[in-house]
PDB file of C-alpha atoms in Angstrom:
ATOM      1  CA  UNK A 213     -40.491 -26.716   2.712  1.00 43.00           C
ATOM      2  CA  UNK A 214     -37.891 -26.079  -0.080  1.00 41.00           C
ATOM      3  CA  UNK A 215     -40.476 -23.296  -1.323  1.00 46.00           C
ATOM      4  CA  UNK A 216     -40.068 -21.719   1.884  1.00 46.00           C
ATOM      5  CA  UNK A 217     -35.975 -22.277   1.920  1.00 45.00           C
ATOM      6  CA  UNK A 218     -35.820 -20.259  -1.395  1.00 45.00           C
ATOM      7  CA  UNK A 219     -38.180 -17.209  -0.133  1.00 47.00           C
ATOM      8  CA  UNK A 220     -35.595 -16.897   3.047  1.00 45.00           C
ATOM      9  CA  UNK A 221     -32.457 -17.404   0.596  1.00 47.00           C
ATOM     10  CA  UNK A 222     -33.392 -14.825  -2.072  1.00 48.00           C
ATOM     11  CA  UNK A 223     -34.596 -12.713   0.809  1.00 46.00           C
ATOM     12  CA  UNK A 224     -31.424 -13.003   2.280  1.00 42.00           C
ATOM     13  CA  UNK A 225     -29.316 -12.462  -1.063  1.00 45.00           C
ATOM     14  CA  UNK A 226     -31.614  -8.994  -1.484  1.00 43.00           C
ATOM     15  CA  UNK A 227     -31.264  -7.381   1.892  1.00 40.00           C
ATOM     16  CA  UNK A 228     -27.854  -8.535   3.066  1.00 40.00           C
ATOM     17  CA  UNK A 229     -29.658  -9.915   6.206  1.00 39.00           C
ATOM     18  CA  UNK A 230     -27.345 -11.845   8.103  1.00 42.00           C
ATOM     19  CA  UNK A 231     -24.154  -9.428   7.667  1.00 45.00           C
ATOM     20  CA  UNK A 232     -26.704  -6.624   8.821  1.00 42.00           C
ATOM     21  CA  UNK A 233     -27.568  -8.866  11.657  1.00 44.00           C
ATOM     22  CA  UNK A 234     -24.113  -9.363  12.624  1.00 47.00           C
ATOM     23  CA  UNK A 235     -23.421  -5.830  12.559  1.00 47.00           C
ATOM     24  CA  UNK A 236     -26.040  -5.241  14.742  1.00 51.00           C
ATOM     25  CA  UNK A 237     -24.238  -7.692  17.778  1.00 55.00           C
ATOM     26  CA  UNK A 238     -20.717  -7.097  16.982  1.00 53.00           C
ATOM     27  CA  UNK A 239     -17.888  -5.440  14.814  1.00 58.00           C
ATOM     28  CA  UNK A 240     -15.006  -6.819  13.498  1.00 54.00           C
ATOM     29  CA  UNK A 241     -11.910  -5.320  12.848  1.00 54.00           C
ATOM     30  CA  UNK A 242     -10.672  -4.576   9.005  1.00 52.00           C
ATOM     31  CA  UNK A 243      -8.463  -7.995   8.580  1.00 50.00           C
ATOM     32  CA  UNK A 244      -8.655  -7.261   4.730  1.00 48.00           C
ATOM     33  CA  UNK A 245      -6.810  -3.809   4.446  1.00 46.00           C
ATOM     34  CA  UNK A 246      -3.423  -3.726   2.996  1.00 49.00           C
ATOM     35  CA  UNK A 247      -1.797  -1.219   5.346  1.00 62.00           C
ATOM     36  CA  UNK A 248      -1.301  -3.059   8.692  1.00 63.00           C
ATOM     37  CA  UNK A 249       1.078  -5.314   7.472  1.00 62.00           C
ATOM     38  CA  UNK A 250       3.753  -3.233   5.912  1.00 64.00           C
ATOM     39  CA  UNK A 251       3.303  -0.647   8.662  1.00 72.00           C
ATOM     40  CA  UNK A 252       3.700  -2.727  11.796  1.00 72.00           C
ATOM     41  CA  UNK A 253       6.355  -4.545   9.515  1.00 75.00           C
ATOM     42  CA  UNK A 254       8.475  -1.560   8.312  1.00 81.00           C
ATOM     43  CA  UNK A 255       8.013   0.527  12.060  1.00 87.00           C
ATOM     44  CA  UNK A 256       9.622  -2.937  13.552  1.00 87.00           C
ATOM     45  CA  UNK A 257      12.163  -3.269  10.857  1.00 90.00           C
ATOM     46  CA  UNK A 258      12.992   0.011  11.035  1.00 94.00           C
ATOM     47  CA  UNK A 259      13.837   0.139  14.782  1.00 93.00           C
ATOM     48  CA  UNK A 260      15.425  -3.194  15.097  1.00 94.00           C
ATOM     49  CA  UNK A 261      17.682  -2.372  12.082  1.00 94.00           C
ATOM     50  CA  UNK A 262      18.850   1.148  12.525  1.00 95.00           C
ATOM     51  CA  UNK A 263      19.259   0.636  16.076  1.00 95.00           C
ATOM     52  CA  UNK A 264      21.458  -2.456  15.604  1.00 94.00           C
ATOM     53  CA  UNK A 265      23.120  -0.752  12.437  1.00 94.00           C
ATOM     54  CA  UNK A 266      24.595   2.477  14.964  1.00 95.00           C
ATOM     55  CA  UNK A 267      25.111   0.250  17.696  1.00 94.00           C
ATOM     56  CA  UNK A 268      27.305  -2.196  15.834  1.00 93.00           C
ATOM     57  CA  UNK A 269      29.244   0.867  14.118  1.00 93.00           C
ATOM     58  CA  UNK A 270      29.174   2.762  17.838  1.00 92.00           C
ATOM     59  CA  UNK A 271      31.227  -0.816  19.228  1.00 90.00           C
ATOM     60  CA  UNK A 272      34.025   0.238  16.643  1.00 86.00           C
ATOM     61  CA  UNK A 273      34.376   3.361  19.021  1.00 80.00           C
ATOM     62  CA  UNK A 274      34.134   6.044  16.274  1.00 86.00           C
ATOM     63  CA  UNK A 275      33.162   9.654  16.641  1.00 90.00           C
ATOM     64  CA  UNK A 276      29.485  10.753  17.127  1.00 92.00           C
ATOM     65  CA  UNK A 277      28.731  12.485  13.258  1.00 94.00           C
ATOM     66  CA  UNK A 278      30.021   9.041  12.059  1.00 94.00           C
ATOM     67  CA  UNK A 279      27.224   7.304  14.305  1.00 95.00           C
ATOM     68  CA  UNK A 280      24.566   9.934  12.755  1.00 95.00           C
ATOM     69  CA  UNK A 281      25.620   9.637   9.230  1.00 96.00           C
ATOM     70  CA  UNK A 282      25.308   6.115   9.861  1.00 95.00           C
ATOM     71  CA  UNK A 283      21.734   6.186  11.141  1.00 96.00           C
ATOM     72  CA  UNK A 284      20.418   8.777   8.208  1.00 97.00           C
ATOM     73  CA  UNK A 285      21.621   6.811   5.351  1.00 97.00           C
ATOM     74  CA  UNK A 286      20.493   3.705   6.941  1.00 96.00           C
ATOM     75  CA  UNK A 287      17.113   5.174   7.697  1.00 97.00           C
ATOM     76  CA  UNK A 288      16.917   6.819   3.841  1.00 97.00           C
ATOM     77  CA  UNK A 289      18.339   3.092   2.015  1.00 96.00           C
ATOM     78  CA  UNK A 290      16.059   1.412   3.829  1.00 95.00           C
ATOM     79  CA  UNK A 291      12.770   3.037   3.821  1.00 95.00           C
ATOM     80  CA  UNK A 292      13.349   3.202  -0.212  1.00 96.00           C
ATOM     81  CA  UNK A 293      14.243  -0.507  -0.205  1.00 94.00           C
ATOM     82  CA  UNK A 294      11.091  -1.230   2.169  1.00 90.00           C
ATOM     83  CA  UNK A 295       8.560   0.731   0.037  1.00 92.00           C
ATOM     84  CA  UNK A 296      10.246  -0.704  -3.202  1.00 95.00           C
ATOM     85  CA  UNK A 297       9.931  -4.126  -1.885  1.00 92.00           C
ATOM     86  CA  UNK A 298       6.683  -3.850  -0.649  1.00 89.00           C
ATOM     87  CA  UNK A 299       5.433  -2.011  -3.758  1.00 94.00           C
ATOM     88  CA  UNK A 300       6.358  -4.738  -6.145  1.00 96.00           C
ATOM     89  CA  UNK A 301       5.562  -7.538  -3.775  1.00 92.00           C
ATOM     90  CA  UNK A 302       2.049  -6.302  -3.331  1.00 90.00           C
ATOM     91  CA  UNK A 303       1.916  -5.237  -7.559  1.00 95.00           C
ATOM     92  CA  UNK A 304       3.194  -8.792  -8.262  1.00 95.00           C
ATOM     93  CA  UNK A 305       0.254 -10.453  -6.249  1.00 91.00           C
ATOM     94  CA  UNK A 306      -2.118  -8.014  -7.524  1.00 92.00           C
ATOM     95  CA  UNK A 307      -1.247  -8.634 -11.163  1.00 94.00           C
ATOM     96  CA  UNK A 308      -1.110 -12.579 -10.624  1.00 93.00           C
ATOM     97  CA  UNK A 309      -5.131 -11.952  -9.242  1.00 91.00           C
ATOM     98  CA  UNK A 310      -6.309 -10.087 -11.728  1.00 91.00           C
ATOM     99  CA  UNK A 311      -5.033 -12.746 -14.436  1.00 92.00           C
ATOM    100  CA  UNK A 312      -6.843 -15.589 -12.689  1.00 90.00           C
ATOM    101  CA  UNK A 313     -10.292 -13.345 -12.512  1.00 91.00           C
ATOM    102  CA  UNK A 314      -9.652 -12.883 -16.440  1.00 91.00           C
ATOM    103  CA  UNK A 315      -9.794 -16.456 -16.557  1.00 90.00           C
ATOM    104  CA  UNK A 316     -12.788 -17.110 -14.500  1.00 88.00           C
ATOM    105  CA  UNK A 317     -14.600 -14.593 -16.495  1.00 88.00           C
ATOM    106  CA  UNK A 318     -13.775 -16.050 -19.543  1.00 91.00           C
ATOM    107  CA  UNK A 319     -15.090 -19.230 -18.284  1.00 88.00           C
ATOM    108  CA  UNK A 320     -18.191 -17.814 -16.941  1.00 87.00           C
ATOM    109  CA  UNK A 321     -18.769 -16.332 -20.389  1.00 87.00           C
ATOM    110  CA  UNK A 322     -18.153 -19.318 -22.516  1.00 90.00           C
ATOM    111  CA  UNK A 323     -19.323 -21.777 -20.365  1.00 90.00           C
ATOM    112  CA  UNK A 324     -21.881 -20.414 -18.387  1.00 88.00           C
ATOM    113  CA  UNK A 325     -23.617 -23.932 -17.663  1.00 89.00           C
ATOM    114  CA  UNK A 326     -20.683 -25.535 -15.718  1.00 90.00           C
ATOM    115  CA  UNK A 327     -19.856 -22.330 -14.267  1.00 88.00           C
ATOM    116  CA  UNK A 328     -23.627 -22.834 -12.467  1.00 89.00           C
ATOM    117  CA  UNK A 329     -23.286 -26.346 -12.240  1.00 89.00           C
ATOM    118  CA  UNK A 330     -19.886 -26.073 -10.139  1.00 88.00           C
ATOM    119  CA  UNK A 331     -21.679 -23.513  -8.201  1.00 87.00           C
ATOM    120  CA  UNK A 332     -24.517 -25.613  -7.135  1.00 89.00           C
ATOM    121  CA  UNK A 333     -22.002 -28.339  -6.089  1.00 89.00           C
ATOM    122  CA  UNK A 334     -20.251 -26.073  -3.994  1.00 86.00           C
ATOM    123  CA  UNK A 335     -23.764 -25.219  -2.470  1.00 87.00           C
ATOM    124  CA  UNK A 336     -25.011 -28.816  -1.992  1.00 91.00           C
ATOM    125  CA  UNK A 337     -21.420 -29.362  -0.303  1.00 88.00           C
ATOM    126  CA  UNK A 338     -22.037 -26.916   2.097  1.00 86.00           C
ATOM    127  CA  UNK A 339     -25.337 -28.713   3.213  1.00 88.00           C
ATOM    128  CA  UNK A 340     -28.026 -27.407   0.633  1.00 88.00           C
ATOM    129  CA  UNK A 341     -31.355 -29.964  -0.794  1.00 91.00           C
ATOM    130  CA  UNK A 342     -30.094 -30.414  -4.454  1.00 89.00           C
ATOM    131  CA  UNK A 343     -33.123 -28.511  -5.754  1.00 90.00           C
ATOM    132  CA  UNK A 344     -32.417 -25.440  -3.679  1.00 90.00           C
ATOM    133  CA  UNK A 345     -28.787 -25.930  -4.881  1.00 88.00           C
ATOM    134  CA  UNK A 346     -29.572 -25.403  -8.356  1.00 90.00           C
ATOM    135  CA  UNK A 347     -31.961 -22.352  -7.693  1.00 90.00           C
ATOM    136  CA  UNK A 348     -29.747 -20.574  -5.433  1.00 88.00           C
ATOM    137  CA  UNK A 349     -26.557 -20.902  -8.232  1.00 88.00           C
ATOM    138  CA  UNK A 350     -29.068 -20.117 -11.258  1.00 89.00           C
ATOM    139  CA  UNK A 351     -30.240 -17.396  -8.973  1.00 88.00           C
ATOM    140  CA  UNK A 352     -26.777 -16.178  -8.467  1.00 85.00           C
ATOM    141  CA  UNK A 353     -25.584 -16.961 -11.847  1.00 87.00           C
ATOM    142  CA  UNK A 354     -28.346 -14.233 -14.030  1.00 87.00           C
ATOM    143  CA  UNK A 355     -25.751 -11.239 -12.702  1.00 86.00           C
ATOM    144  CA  UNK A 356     -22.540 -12.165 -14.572  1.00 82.00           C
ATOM    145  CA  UNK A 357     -20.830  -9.401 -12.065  1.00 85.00           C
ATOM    146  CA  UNK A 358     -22.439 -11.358  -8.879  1.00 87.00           C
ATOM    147  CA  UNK A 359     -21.236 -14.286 -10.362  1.00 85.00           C
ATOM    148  CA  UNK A 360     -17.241 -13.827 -10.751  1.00 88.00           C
ATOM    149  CA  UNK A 361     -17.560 -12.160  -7.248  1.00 88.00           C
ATOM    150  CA  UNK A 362     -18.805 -15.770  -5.597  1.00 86.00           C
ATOM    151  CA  UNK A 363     -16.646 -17.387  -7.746  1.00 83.00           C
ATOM    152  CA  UNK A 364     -13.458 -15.594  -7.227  1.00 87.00           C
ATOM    153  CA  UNK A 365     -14.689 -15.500  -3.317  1.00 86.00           C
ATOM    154  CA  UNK A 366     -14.834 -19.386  -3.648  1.00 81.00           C
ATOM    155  CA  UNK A 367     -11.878 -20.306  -5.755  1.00 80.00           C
ATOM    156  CA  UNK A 368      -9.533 -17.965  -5.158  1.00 83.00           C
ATOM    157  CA  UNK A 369     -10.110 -16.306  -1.871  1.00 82.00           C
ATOM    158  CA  UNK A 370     -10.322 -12.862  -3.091  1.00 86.00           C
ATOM    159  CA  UNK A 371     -12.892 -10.131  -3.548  1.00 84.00           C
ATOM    160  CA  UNK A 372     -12.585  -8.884  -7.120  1.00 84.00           C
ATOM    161  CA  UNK A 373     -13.087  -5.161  -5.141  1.00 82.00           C
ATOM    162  CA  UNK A 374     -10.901  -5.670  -2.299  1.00 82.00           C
ATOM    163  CA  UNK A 375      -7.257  -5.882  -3.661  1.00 87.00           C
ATOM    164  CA  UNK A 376      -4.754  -4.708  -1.868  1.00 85.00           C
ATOM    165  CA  UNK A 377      -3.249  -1.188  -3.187  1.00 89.00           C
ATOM    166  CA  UNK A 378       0.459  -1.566  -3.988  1.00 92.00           C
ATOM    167  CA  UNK A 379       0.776   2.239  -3.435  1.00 92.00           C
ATOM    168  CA  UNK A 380      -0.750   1.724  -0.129  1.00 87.00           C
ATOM    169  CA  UNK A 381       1.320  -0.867   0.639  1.00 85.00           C
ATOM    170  CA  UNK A 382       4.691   1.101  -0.575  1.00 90.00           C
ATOM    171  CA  UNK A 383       3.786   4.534   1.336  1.00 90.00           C
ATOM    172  CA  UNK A 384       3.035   2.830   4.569  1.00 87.00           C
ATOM    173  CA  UNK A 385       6.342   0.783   4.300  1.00 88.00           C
ATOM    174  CA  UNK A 386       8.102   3.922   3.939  1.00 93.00           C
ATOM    175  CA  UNK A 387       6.205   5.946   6.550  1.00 93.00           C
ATOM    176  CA  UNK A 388       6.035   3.265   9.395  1.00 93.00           C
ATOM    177  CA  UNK A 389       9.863   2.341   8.295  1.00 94.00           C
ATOM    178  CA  UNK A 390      11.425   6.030   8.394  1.00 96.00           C
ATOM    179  CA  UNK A 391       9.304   6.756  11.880  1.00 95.00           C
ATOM    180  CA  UNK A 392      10.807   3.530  13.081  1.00 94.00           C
ATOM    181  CA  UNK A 393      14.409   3.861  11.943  1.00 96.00           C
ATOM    182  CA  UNK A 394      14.199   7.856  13.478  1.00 97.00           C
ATOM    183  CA  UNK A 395      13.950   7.131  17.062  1.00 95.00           C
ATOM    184  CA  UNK A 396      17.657   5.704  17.383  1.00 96.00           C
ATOM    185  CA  UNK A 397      18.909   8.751  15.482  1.00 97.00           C
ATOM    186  CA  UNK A 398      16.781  11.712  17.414  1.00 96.00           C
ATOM    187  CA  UNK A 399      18.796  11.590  20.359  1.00 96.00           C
ATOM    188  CA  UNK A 400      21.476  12.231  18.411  1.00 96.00           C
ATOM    189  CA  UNK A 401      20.211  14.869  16.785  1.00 95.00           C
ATOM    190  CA  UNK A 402      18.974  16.739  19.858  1.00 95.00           C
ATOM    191  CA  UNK A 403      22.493  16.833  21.214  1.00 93.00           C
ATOM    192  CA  UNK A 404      23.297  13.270  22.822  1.00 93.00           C
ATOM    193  CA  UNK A 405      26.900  12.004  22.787  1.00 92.00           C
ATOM    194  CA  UNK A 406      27.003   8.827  23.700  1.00 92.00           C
ATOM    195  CA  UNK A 407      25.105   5.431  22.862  1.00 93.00           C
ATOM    196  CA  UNK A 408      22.731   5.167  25.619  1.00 94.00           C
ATOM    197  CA  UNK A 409      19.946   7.460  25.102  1.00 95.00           C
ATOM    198  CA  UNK A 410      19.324   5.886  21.506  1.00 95.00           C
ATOM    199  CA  UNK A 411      19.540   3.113  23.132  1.00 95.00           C
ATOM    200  CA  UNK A 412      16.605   3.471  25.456  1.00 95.00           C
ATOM    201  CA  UNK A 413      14.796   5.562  23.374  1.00 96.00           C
ATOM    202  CA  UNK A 414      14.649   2.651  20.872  1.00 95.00           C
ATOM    203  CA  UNK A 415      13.845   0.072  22.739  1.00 94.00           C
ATOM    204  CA  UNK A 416      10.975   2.083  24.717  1.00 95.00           C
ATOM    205  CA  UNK A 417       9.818   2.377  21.046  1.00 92.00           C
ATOM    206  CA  UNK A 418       9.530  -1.384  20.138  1.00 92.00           C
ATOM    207  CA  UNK A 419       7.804  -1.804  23.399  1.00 93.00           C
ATOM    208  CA  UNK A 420       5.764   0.947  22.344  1.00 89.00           C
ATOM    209  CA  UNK A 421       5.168  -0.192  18.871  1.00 86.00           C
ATOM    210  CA  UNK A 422       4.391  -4.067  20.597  1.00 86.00           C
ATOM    211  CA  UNK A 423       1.790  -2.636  22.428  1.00 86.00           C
ATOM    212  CA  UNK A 424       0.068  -0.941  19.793  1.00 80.00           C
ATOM    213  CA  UNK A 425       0.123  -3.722  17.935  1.00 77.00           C
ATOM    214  CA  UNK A 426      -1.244  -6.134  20.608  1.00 77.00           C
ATOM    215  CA  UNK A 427      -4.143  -3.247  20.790  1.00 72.00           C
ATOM    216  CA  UNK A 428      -4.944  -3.854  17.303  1.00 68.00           C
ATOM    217  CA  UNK A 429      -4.688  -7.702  17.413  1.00 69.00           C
ATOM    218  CA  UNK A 430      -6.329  -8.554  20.443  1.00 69.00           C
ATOM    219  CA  UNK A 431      -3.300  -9.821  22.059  1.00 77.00           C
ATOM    220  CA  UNK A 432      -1.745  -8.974  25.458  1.00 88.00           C
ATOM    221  CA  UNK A 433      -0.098  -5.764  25.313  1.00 86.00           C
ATOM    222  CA  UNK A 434       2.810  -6.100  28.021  1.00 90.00           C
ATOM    223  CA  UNK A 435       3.729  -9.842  26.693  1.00 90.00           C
ATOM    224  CA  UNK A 436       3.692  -8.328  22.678  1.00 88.00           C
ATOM    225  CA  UNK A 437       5.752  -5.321  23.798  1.00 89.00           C
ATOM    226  CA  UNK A 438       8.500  -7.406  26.272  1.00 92.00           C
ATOM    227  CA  UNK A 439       8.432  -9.793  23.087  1.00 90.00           C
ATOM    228  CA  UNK A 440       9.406  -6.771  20.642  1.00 89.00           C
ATOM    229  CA  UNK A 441      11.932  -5.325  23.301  1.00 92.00           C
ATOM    230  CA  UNK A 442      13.579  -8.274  23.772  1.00 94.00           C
ATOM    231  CA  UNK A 443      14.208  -9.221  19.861  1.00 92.00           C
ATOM    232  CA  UNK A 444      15.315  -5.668  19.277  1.00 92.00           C
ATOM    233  CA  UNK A 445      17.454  -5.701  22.297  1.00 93.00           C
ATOM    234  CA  UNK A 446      19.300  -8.746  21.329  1.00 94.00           C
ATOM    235  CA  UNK A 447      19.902  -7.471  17.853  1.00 93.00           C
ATOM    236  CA  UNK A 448      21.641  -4.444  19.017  1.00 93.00           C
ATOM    237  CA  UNK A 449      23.528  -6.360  21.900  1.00 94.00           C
ATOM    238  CA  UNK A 450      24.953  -8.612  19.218  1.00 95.00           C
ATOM    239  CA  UNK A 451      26.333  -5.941  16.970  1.00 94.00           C
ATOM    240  CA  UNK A 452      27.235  -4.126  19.637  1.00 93.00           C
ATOM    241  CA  UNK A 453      29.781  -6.734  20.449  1.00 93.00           C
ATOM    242  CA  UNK A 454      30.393  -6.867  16.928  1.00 92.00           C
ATOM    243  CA  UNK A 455      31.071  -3.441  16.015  1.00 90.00           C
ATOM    244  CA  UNK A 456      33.390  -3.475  19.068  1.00 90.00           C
ATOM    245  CA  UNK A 457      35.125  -6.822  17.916  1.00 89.00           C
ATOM    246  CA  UNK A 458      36.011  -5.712  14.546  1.00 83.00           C
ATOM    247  CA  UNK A 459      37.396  -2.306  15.815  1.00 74.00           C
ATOM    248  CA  UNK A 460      39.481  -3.550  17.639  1.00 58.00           C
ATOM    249  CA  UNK A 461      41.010  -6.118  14.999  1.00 57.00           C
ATOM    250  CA  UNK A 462      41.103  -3.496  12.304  1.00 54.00           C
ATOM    251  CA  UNK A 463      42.873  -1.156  15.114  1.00 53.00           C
TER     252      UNK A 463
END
């Protein structure tokens, strides 16, 4: 019986069997990339700010180039604050990561015994006959490159090949925050006067930008995109009134 386990286990460990399996009845979407985050993050951040940042300076009743200036340099200071943020954020993680799997290799090479040993716990844990345990981790434990990997999957949480790119991370801050933070302003720039067009442009973007992201996610699209409406709304509502509070008690 445990002879027969071990055939199906190595089996398994040579051919991949039950991911290819799993492929073959569904898909799953890519929860491990490091661009969704930063993007749906800086295209939010970027409406929600920029559109409460010219509506609160629009309440102080000043004239329209003021209200553009306003929206460009917000748009350029905070798409290089996102992307630096996110950059070293991202780096920081990265570097802390790459220390720990320094220090699990170490440990695999110096004490390559334990290293097995703690991996056949983990597999008896999970349900395995002792002696399959140990060949399973022994198994595992001749490829010192196989070995970090199930370590560092089983320690850590991480895939020694899967870290997250800190450039990645940066440009799609930047991107996602400049496209967000440019929807308030375009109106503007196409020859609109008054608040209300970057108004509804903006918020028809975080609906927008809801949506999408409830397409991604699974979620419901309409409640997502009310949700994302409604925050940004409320933002620009309050420094609306604001804006139009201090101008009048610095006029």
């Amino acid at each position: 019986m445990v002879s027969t386990a071990k055939e199906e286990t190595d089996t398994t460990l040579r051919s991949g069997a039950p991911d290819s399996a799993h492929t073959d009845h569904h898909t799953h979407r890519d929860v491990s990339g490091g661009w969704l985050r930063p993007a749906v993050f800086g295209a939010m951040d970027g409406l929600v700010s920029n559109l409460a940042l010219m509506t609160g300076v629009a309440g102080g009743a000043v004239d329209r180039n003021v209200i553009v200036i306003t929206g460009l340099a917000g748009l350029a200071a905070g798409a290089f604050s996102m992307a630096a943020g996110e950059y070293t954020s991202v780096a920081s993680q990265r570097d802390l990561v790459v220390a720990e799997l320094e220090v699990e290799r170490r440990e695999l090479s110096r004490n390559p015994e334990e290293e097995q040993r703690e991996l056949a716990d983990l597999y008896r844990a999970r349900g395995l006959p002792d002696e399959l345990a140990e060949e399973v981790a022994g198994h595992l434990s001749k490829d010192p490159e196989r070995a970090l990997e199930i370590h560092a999957r089983e320690e850590l949480g991480v895939a020694p090949g899967e870290l997250p790119s800190p450039m990645l991370a940066a440009v799609a801050s930047f991107a996602s925050f400049a496209a967000g933070a440019m929807l308030p302003v375009l109106p503007y720039l196409l020859g609109a006067t008054v608040l209300w067009p970057a108004v509804v442009v903006a918020l028809l973007g975080l609906f927008l930008c809801g949506a999408a992201v409830a397409r991604i996610t699974a979620r419901s699209w309409w409640y997502s995109g009310l949700r994302q409406l409604l925050l940004g709304g409320s933002a620009a509502a309050v420094t609306y009134g604001l804006g139009t509070l201090f101008g009048v008690a610095v006029g």
